[in-house]
Amino acid sequence: MELILSTSPAKLTLDPACQPELTLRFNLTKLTLDPARQSELSLSPRLAELTLDSTCHPEMSLSPGPAELTGDPQHQAKESLVPKLAELTLEPVHCRPELMSACADLINDQWPRSRASRLHSLGQSSDAFPLCLMLLSPQLTPGAAPIVVGHARLSRVLDHPHSLLVETVVVARALRGRGFGRRLMEGLEAFARARGFQRLHLTTHDQLYFYAHLGYQLGEPVQGLAFTNRRLPTNVLRAFSKPPCPQPPCKAPVLAAQAIPRSSKGPPLPPPPPLPLTTSPPPSPEPLPQSPLETRYRDLKGCPIFWMEKDI
C-alpha cells in the first residue's frame, strides 16, 4: 500500500489505487492520517509527533524526532534503576556502619553464612587491616541511604609488607555483566596504591579470565593475616599464621641380623619369627605448575584454586 500526501501540507491521506509500498511525495514536517483511513495503517500512538527524514528523495521514510521517541514504560523503569558507573563510590564499611547490614546480605547471597557471624566479620574492618570496602551507588531519592553494589576485603600479607590479599569479591547478582566488577577492582587498586602498597594477591575458582583481563597473572600462595597488631612481634604472628608442618614420610625398618640368644642351661631357644617386610609407598609425582587449565593448589574443601597477583 503506497502512502501519498495530499496537497494539504498538514493532512496525509491514502490512495486506494496504490500498491503496498509506502512513499512520501512532499517534504512535510508533520503528518496525520485521514480518520476514515486510520484502520488501514498502524503507526506509533503519538502519530502527530512523527517527523519526516528529509534526506531521502523522492521516497522518504518516517523517523521519530530525538526528543519524541518513547519506549516501553516497564523497560524504562528497569533501566533507570541501574546505577551509573560514574556515580559509584568506594568506602570502608567501618566508615558507614549503617550500611553493614545491607553489605552482609549482599555477601550472604553469594556465600550463605550465619548473619551474626557475617556481621561480626564486617565489624572487624579497620584502617589497620583487614579492611572491608563497599562499592556504593547513590539513591534516586535525595537524602536516602546509598545502595551497596559490591564488596571486597583487603588483608595484610605475612612477610610481604607492601602487598595486600584481596578476598570476598562480590557484586550484586542483578548488576553482573555491566562493568561493576571491573569498577570495583579498579577502585580497590587505586585505594591500595594511595596507601603505599605495590602488589595485590587473590584466589579464584572460576573467574580466572576475568582477572587476567584486568592484568592479574598466576602466582604463588601467600599467607593473609586475619588480624594485625603493632604490639605483637612478627615472629608471633608468623607462628599463628603458618600452616602445620607436614609429617615426614615413614621409612621402612632396617632388618639387621640378630644373634640368637642362648641360655646357659637347657636347649637353645628357637629362633624368633621373621619380621614382616614393609615397604614405603612410592613417591608421589612432582605437582604440575599452574596453568590456565590446571593448578596444583586446592582450597580447604579440596577444590582446585588459582592464585593470582598483580603489581599496582
PDB file of N, CA, C and O in Angstrom, residues 105-164:
ATOM      1  N   ASP A 105      23.998  -8.850  53.779  1.00  0.00           N
ATOM      2  CA  ASP A 105      23.026  -9.531  52.917  1.00  0.00           C
ATOM      3  C   ASP A 105      23.593  -9.763  51.522  1.00  0.00           C
ATOM      4  O   ASP A 105      23.352 -10.809  50.904  1.00  0.00           O
ATOM      5  N   LEU A 106      24.328  -8.795  51.013  1.00  0.00           N
ATOM      6  CA  LEU A 106      24.932  -8.939  49.686  1.00  0.00           C
ATOM      7  C   LEU A 106      25.915 -10.108  49.655  1.00  0.00           C
ATOM      8  O   LEU A 106      25.894 -10.932  48.733  1.00  0.00           O
ATOM      9  N   ILE A 107      26.765 -10.212  50.677  1.00  0.00           N
ATOM     10  CA  ILE A 107      27.759 -11.293  50.709  1.00  0.00           C
ATOM     11  C   ILE A 107      27.082 -12.636  50.941  1.00  0.00           C
ATOM     12  O   ILE A 107      27.431 -13.648  50.304  1.00  0.00           O
ATOM     13  N   ASN A 108      26.110 -12.685  51.835  1.00  0.00           N
ATOM     14  CA  ASN A 108      25.430 -13.945  52.132  1.00  0.00           C
ATOM     15  C   ASN A 108      24.611 -14.455  50.962  1.00  0.00           C
ATOM     16  O   ASN A 108      24.329 -15.650  50.868  1.00  0.00           O
ATOM     17  N   ASP A 109      24.226 -13.574  50.064  1.00  0.00           N
ATOM     18  CA  ASP A 109      23.519 -14.027  48.871  1.00  0.00           C
ATOM     19  C   ASP A 109      24.429 -14.874  47.981  1.00  0.00           C
ATOM     20  O   ASP A 109      23.961 -15.752  47.262  1.00  0.00           O
ATOM     21  N   GLN A 110      25.735 -14.626  48.046  1.00  0.00           N
ATOM     22  CA  GLN A 110      26.698 -15.409  47.275  1.00  0.00           C
ATOM     23  C   GLN A 110      27.259 -16.575  48.081  1.00  0.00           C
ATOM     24  O   GLN A 110      27.389 -17.689  47.572  1.00  0.00           O
ATOM     25  N   TRP A 111      27.603 -16.325  49.339  1.00  0.00           N
ATOM     26  CA  TRP A 111      28.166 -17.354  50.210  1.00  0.00           C
ATOM     27  C   TRP A 111      27.351 -17.383  51.500  1.00  0.00           C
ATOM     28  O   TRP A 111      27.639 -16.643  52.446  1.00  0.00           O
ATOM     29  N   PRO A 112      26.306 -18.207  51.563  1.00  0.00           N
ATOM     30  CA  PRO A 112      25.446 -18.241  52.756  1.00  0.00           C
ATOM     31  C   PRO A 112      26.245 -18.566  54.018  1.00  0.00           C
ATOM     32  O   PRO A 112      27.114 -19.436  54.029  1.00  0.00           O
ATOM     33  N   ARG A 113      25.920 -17.822  55.052  1.00  0.00           N
ATOM     34  CA  ARG A 113      26.619 -17.954  56.322  1.00  0.00           C
ATOM     35  C   ARG A 113      25.743 -17.358  57.409  1.00  0.00           C
ATOM     36  O   ARG A 113      24.792 -16.610  57.125  1.00  0.00           O
ATOM     37  N   SER A 114      26.030 -17.682  58.635  1.00  0.00           N
ATOM     38  CA  SER A 114      25.288 -17.103  59.742  1.00  0.00           C
ATOM     39  C   SER A 114      25.352 -15.581  59.668  1.00  0.00           C
ATOM     40  O   SER A 114      26.434 -15.009  59.489  1.00  0.00           O
ATOM     41  N   ARG A 115      24.200 -14.950  59.787  1.00  0.00           N
ATOM     42  CA  ARG A 115      24.170 -13.492  59.703  1.00  0.00           C
ATOM     43  C   ARG A 115      24.983 -12.853  60.831  1.00  0.00           C
ATOM     44  O   ARG A 115      25.711 -11.876  60.605  1.00  0.00           O
ATOM     45  N   ALA A 116      24.885 -13.416  62.026  1.00  0.00           N
ATOM     46  CA  ALA A 116      25.645 -12.873  63.147  1.00  0.00           C
ATOM     47  C   ALA A 116      27.146 -13.003  62.902  1.00  0.00           C
ATOM     48  O   ALA A 116      27.922 -12.083  63.185  1.00  0.00           O
ATOM     49  N   SER A 117      27.560 -14.141  62.335  1.00  0.00           N
ATOM     50  CA  SER A 117      28.978 -14.322  62.037  1.00  0.00           C
ATOM     51  C   SER A 117      29.438 -13.362  60.955  1.00  0.00           C
ATOM     52  O   SER A 117      30.552 -12.811  61.026  1.00  0.00           O
ATOM     53  N   ARG A 118      28.588 -13.135  59.956  1.00  0.00           N
ATOM     54  CA  ARG A 118      28.956 -12.211  58.884  1.00  0.00           C
ATOM     55  C   ARG A 118      29.072 -10.784  59.409  1.00  0.00           C
ATOM     56  O   ARG A 118      30.013 -10.057  59.055  1.00  0.00           O
ATOM     57  N   LEU A 119      28.136 -10.376  60.242  1.00  0.00           N
ATOM     58  CA  LEU A 119      28.206  -9.031  60.812  1.00  0.00           C
ATOM     59  C   LEU A 119      29.431  -8.867  61.701  1.00  0.00           C
ATOM     60  O   LEU A 119      30.065  -7.801  61.726  1.00  0.00           O
ATOM     61  N   HIS A 120      29.771  -9.926  62.430  1.00  0.00           N
ATOM     62  CA  HIS A 120      30.964  -9.858  63.282  1.00  0.00           C
ATOM     63  C   HIS A 120      32.213  -9.696  62.425  1.00  0.00           C
ATOM     64  O   HIS A 120      33.119  -8.903  62.770  1.00  0.00           O
ATOM     65  N   SER A 121      32.291 -10.418  61.306  1.00  0.00           N
ATOM     66  CA  SER A 121      33.448 -10.300  60.416  1.00  0.00           C
ATOM     67  C   SER A 121      33.553  -8.902  59.825  1.00  0.00           C
ATOM     68  O   SER A 121      34.641  -8.315  59.767  1.00  0.00           O
ATOM     69  N   LEU A 122      32.419  -8.339  59.396  1.00  0.00           N
ATOM     70  CA  LEU A 122      32.436  -6.978  58.857  1.00  0.00           C
ATOM     71  C   LEU A 122      32.797  -5.960  59.937  1.00  0.00           C
ATOM     72  O   LEU A 122      33.412  -4.928  59.649  1.00  0.00           O
ATOM     73  N   GLY A 123      32.416  -6.258  61.166  1.00  0.00           N
ATOM     74  CA  GLY A 123      32.722  -5.348  62.263  1.00  0.00           C
ATOM     75  C   GLY A 123      34.204  -5.273  62.597  1.00  0.00           C
ATOM     76  O   GLY A 123      34.619  -4.355  63.307  1.00  0.00           O
ATOM     77  N   GLN A 124      35.007  -6.222  62.093  1.00  0.00           N
ATOM     78  CA  GLN A 124      36.445  -6.199  62.346  1.00  0.00           C
ATOM     79  C   GLN A 124      37.190  -5.256  61.398  1.00  0.00           C
ATOM     80  O   GLN A 124      38.390  -5.067  61.524  1.00  0.00           O
ATOM     81  N   SER A 125      36.479  -4.693  60.416  1.00  0.00           N
ATOM     82  CA  SER A 125      37.124  -3.804  59.453  1.00  0.00           C
ATOM     83  C   SER A 125      37.685  -2.567  60.157  1.00  0.00           C
ATOM     84  O   SER A 125      37.027  -1.958  61.010  1.00  0.00           O
ATOM     85  N   SER A 126      38.912  -2.216  59.775  1.00  0.00           N
ATOM     86  CA  SER A 126      39.550  -1.024  60.356  1.00  0.00           C
ATOM     87  C   SER A 126      40.635  -0.549  59.412  1.00  0.00           C
ATOM     88  O   SER A 126      41.056  -1.262  58.489  1.00  0.00           O
ATOM     89  N   ASP A 127      41.121   0.656  59.653  1.00  0.00           N
ATOM     90  CA  ASP A 127      42.195   1.194  58.831  1.00  0.00           C
ATOM     91  C   ASP A 127      43.500   0.423  59.003  1.00  0.00           C
ATOM     92  O   ASP A 127      44.403   0.532  58.166  1.00  0.00           O
ATOM     93  N   ALA A 128      43.620  -0.360  60.081  1.00  0.00           N
ATOM     94  CA  ALA A 128      44.832  -1.139  60.334  1.00  0.00           C
ATOM     95  C   ALA A 128      44.802  -2.494  59.636  1.00  0.00           C
ATOM     96  O   ALA A 128      45.752  -3.254  59.769  1.00  0.00           O
ATOM     97  N   PHE A 129      43.710  -2.817  58.956  1.00  0.00           N
ATOM     98  CA  PHE A 129      43.524  -4.067  58.228  1.00  0.00           C
ATOM     99  C   PHE A 129      43.326  -5.241  59.205  1.00  0.00           C
ATOM    100  O   PHE A 129      43.898  -5.227  60.281  1.00  0.00           O
ATOM    101  N   PRO A 130      42.479  -6.184  58.751  1.00  0.00           N
ATOM    102  CA  PRO A 130      41.752  -6.257  57.475  1.00  0.00           C
ATOM    103  C   PRO A 130      40.720  -5.144  57.343  1.00  0.00           C
ATOM    104  O   PRO A 130      40.216  -4.629  58.337  1.00  0.00           O
ATOM    105  N   LEU A 131      40.437  -4.806  56.091  1.00  0.00           N
ATOM    106  CA  LEU A 131      39.569  -3.680  55.782  1.00  0.00           C
ATOM    107  C   LEU A 131      38.570  -4.101  54.712  1.00  0.00           C
ATOM    108  O   LEU A 131      38.956  -4.693  53.698  1.00  0.00           O
ATOM    109  N   CYS A 132      37.303  -3.832  54.944  1.00  0.00           N
ATOM    110  CA  CYS A 132      36.242  -4.181  54.004  1.00  0.00           C
ATOM    111  C   CYS A 132      35.785  -2.932  53.262  1.00  0.00           C
ATOM    112  O   CYS A 132      35.454  -1.918  53.886  1.00  0.00           O
ATOM    113  N   LEU A 133      35.785  -3.021  51.930  1.00  0.00           N
ATOM    114  CA  LEU A 133      35.382  -1.904  51.086  1.00  0.00           C
ATOM    115  C   LEU A 133      34.037  -2.203  50.439  1.00  0.00           C
ATOM    116  O   LEU A 133      33.776  -3.343  50.018  1.00  0.00           O
ATOM    117  N   MET A 134      33.187  -1.178  50.340  1.00  0.00           N
ATOM    118  CA  MET A 134      31.886  -1.303  49.700  1.00  0.00           C
ATOM    119  C   MET A 134      31.838  -0.407  48.467  1.00  0.00           C
ATOM    120  O   MET A 134      32.287   0.738  48.506  1.00  0.00           O
ATOM    121  N   LEU A 135      31.290  -0.935  47.394  1.00  0.00           N
ATOM    122  CA  LEU A 135      31.012  -0.139  46.195  1.00  0.00           C
ATOM    123  C   LEU A 135      29.587   0.365  46.314  1.00  0.00           C
ATOM    124  O   LEU A 135      28.638  -0.428  46.368  1.00  0.00           O
ATOM    125  N   LEU A 136      29.417   1.690  46.367  1.00  0.00           N
ATOM    126  CA  LEU A 136      28.125   2.295  46.674  1.00  0.00           C
ATOM    127  C   LEU A 136      27.599   3.089  45.493  1.00  0.00           C
ATOM    128  O   LEU A 136      28.358   3.698  44.736  1.00  0.00           O
ATOM    129  N   SER A 137      26.271   3.072  45.354  1.00  0.00           N
ATOM    130  CA  SER A 137      25.576   3.860  44.336  1.00  0.00           C
ATOM    131  C   SER A 137      24.572   4.760  45.027  1.00  0.00           C
ATOM    132  O   SER A 137      23.841   4.314  45.918  1.00  0.00           O
ATOM    133  N   PRO A 138      24.488   6.037  44.652  1.00  0.00           N
ATOM    134  CA  PRO A 138      23.529   6.936  45.301  1.00  0.00           C
ATOM    135  C   PRO A 138      22.096   6.562  44.949  1.00  0.00           C
ATOM    136  O   PRO A 138      21.807   6.068  43.853  1.00  0.00           O
ATOM    137  N   GLN A 139      21.199   6.804  45.886  1.00  0.00           N
ATOM    138  CA  GLN A 139      19.773   6.576  45.663  1.00  0.00           C
ATOM    139  C   GLN A 139      19.194   7.680  44.787  1.00  0.00           C
ATOM    140  O   GLN A 139      19.708   8.795  44.729  1.00  0.00           O
ATOM    141  N   LEU A 140      18.094   7.330  44.079  1.00  0.00           N
ATOM    142  CA  LEU A 140      17.414   8.336  43.275  1.00  0.00           C
ATOM    143  C   LEU A 140      16.729   9.385  44.149  1.00  0.00           C
ATOM    144  O   LEU A 140      16.623  10.541  43.785  1.00  0.00           O
ATOM    145  N   THR A 141      16.277   8.956  45.344  1.00  0.00           N
ATOM    146  CA  THR A 141      15.618   9.876  46.262  1.00  0.00           C
ATOM    147  C   THR A 141      16.661  10.660  47.045  1.00  0.00           C
ATOM    148  O   THR A 141      17.538  10.058  47.680  1.00  0.00           O
ATOM    149  N   PRO A 142      16.628  11.975  47.022  1.00  0.00           N
ATOM    150  CA  PRO A 142      17.612  12.765  47.781  1.00  0.00           C
ATOM    151  C   PRO A 142      17.535  12.452  49.264  1.00  0.00           C
ATOM    152  O   PRO A 142      16.463  12.346  49.847  1.00  0.00           O
ATOM    153  N   GLY A 143      18.689  12.281  49.879  1.00  0.00           N
ATOM    154  CA  GLY A 143      18.749  12.018  51.307  1.00  0.00           C
ATOM    155  C   GLY A 143      18.656  10.562  51.691  1.00  0.00           C
ATOM    156  O   GLY A 143      18.882  10.225  52.859  1.00  0.00           O
ATOM    157  N   ALA A 144      18.329   9.668  50.760  1.00  0.00           N
ATOM    158  CA  ALA A 144      18.217   8.246  51.072  1.00  0.00           C
ATOM    159  C   ALA A 144      19.602   7.613  51.141  1.00  0.00           C
ATOM    160  O   ALA A 144      20.563   8.105  50.558  1.00  0.00           O
ATOM    161  N   ALA A 145      19.678   6.507  51.875  1.00  0.00           N
ATOM    162  CA  ALA A 145      20.961   5.811  52.017  1.00  0.00           C
ATOM    163  C   ALA A 145      21.385   5.217  50.681  1.00  0.00           C
ATOM    164  O   ALA A 145      20.551   4.776  49.890  1.00  0.00           O
ATOM    165  N   PRO A 146      22.681   5.185  50.384  1.00  0.00           N
ATOM    166  CA  PRO A 146      23.140   4.617  49.117  1.00  0.00           C
ATOM    167  C   PRO A 146      22.918   3.113  49.051  1.00  0.00           C
ATOM    168  O   PRO A 146      22.667   2.453  50.063  1.00  0.00           O
ATOM    169  N   ILE A 147      23.012   2.564  47.851  1.00  0.00           N
ATOM    170  CA  ILE A 147      22.816   1.139  47.609  1.00  0.00           C
ATOM    171  C   ILE A 147      24.181   0.453  47.591  1.00  0.00           C
ATOM    172  O   ILE A 147      25.122   0.934  46.961  1.00  0.00           O
ATOM    173  N   VAL A 148      24.304  -0.676  48.303  1.00  0.00           N
ATOM    174  CA  VAL A 148      25.538  -1.456  48.307  1.00  0.00           C
ATOM    175  C   VAL A 148      25.559  -2.312  47.045  1.00  0.00           C
ATOM    176  O   VAL A 148      24.776  -3.240  46.896  1.00  0.00           O
ATOM    177  N   VAL A 149      26.467  -1.979  46.116  1.00  0.00           N
ATOM    178  CA  VAL A 149      26.555  -2.662  44.829  1.00  0.00           C
ATOM    179  C   VAL A 149      27.569  -3.791  44.856  1.00  0.00           C
ATOM    180  O   VAL A 149      27.377  -4.829  44.217  1.00  0.00           O
ATOM    181  N   GLY A 150      28.689  -3.621  45.591  1.00  0.00           N
ATOM    182  CA  GLY A 150      29.741  -4.630  45.628  1.00  0.00           C
ATOM    183  C   GLY A 150      30.522  -4.567  46.921  1.00  0.00           C
ATOM    184  O   GLY A 150      30.355  -3.653  47.740  1.00  0.00           O
ATOM    185  N   HIS A 151      31.407  -5.556  47.109  1.00  0.00           N
ATOM    186  CA  HIS A 151      32.198  -5.650  48.336  1.00  0.00           C
ATOM    187  C   HIS A 151      33.506  -6.364  48.035  1.00  0.00           C
ATOM    188  O   HIS A 151      33.580  -7.235  47.154  1.00  0.00           O
ATOM    189  N   ALA A 152      34.569  -5.986  48.751  1.00  0.00           N
ATOM    190  CA  ALA A 152      35.854  -6.678  48.697  1.00  0.00           C
ATOM    191  C   ALA A 152      36.569  -6.463  50.030  1.00  0.00           C
ATOM    192  O   ALA A 152      36.397  -5.419  50.682  1.00  0.00           O
ATOM    193  N   ARG A 153      37.359  -7.449  50.418  1.00  0.00           N
ATOM    194  CA  ARG A 153      38.084  -7.399  51.691  1.00  0.00           C
ATOM    195  C   ARG A 153      39.585  -7.393  51.418  1.00  0.00           C
ATOM    196  O   ARG A 153      40.077  -8.173  50.593  1.00  0.00           O
ATOM    197  N   LEU A 154      40.322  -6.521  52.117  1.00  0.00           N
ATOM    198  CA  LEU A 154      41.766  -6.396  51.970  1.00  0.00           C
ATOM    199  C   LEU A 154      42.438  -6.764  53.281  1.00  0.00           C
ATOM    200  O   LEU A 154      42.039  -6.276  54.342  1.00  0.00           O
ATOM    201  N   SER A 155      43.467  -7.629  53.200  1.00  0.00           N
ATOM    202  CA  SER A 155      44.220  -8.052  54.380  1.00  0.00           C
ATOM    203  C   SER A 155      45.706  -7.908  54.113  1.00  0.00           C
ATOM    204  O   SER A 155      46.156  -8.020  52.964  1.00  0.00           O
ATOM    205  N   ARG A 156      46.473  -7.690  55.197  1.00  0.00           N
ATOM    206  CA  ARG A 156      47.924  -7.666  55.068  1.00  0.00           C
ATOM    207  C   ARG A 156      48.434  -9.072  54.774  1.00  0.00           C
ATOM    208  O   ARG A 156      47.768 -10.072  55.054  1.00  0.00           O
ATOM    209  N   VAL A 157      49.642  -9.145  54.194  1.00  0.00           N
ATOM    210  CA  VAL A 157      50.242 -10.419  53.807  1.00  0.00           C
ATOM    211  C   VAL A 157      51.494 -10.646  54.635  1.00  0.00           C
ATOM    212  O   VAL A 157      52.330  -9.744  54.774  1.00  0.00           O
ATOM    213  N   LEU A 158      51.620 -11.838  55.185  1.00  0.00           N
ATOM    214  CA  LEU A 158      52.756 -12.175  56.024  1.00  0.00           C
ATOM    215  C   LEU A 158      54.048 -12.138  55.211  1.00  0.00           C
ATOM    216  O   LEU A 158      54.127 -12.696  54.114  1.00  0.00           O
ATOM    217  N   ASP A 159      55.055 -11.463  55.750  1.00  0.00           N
ATOM    218  CA  ASP A 159      56.382 -11.350  55.136  1.00  0.00           C
ATOM    219  C   ASP A 159      56.386 -10.560  53.832  1.00  0.00           C
ATOM    220  O   ASP A 159      57.395 -10.551  53.118  1.00  0.00           O
ATOM    221  N   HIS A 160      55.279  -9.913  53.499  1.00  0.00           N
ATOM    222  CA  HIS A 160      55.212  -9.062  52.305  1.00  0.00           C
ATOM    223  C   HIS A 160      54.602  -7.722  52.726  1.00  0.00           C
ATOM    224  O   HIS A 160      53.393  -7.501  52.567  1.00  0.00           O
ATOM    225  N   PRO A 161      55.395  -6.825  53.279  1.00  0.00           N
ATOM    226  CA  PRO A 161      54.828  -5.593  53.848  1.00  0.00           C
ATOM    227  C   PRO A 161      54.200  -4.674  52.817  1.00  0.00           C
ATOM    228  O   PRO A 161      53.410  -3.796  53.194  1.00  0.00           O
ATOM    229  N   HIS A 162      54.506  -4.856  51.529  1.00  0.00           N
ATOM    230  CA  HIS A 162      53.944  -3.975  50.504  1.00  0.00           C
ATOM    231  C   HIS A 162      52.866  -4.673  49.675  1.00  0.00           C
ATOM    232  O   HIS A 162      52.550  -4.221  48.572  1.00  0.00           O
ATOM    233  N   SER A 163      52.299  -5.737  50.210  1.00  0.00           N
ATOM    234  CA  SER A 163      51.283  -6.494  49.483  1.00  0.00           C
ATOM    235  C   SER A 163      50.006  -6.578  50.300  1.00  0.00           C
ATOM    236  O   SER A 163      50.029  -6.476  51.538  1.00  0.00           O
ATOM    237  N   LEU A 164      48.896  -6.768  49.588  1.00  0.00           N
ATOM    238  CA  LEU A 164      47.597  -6.990  50.208  1.00  0.00           C
ATOM    239  C   LEU A 164      46.939  -8.204  49.564  1.00  0.00           C
ATOM    240  O   LEU A 164      47.126  -8.474  48.372  1.00  0.00           O
TER     241      LEU A 164
END
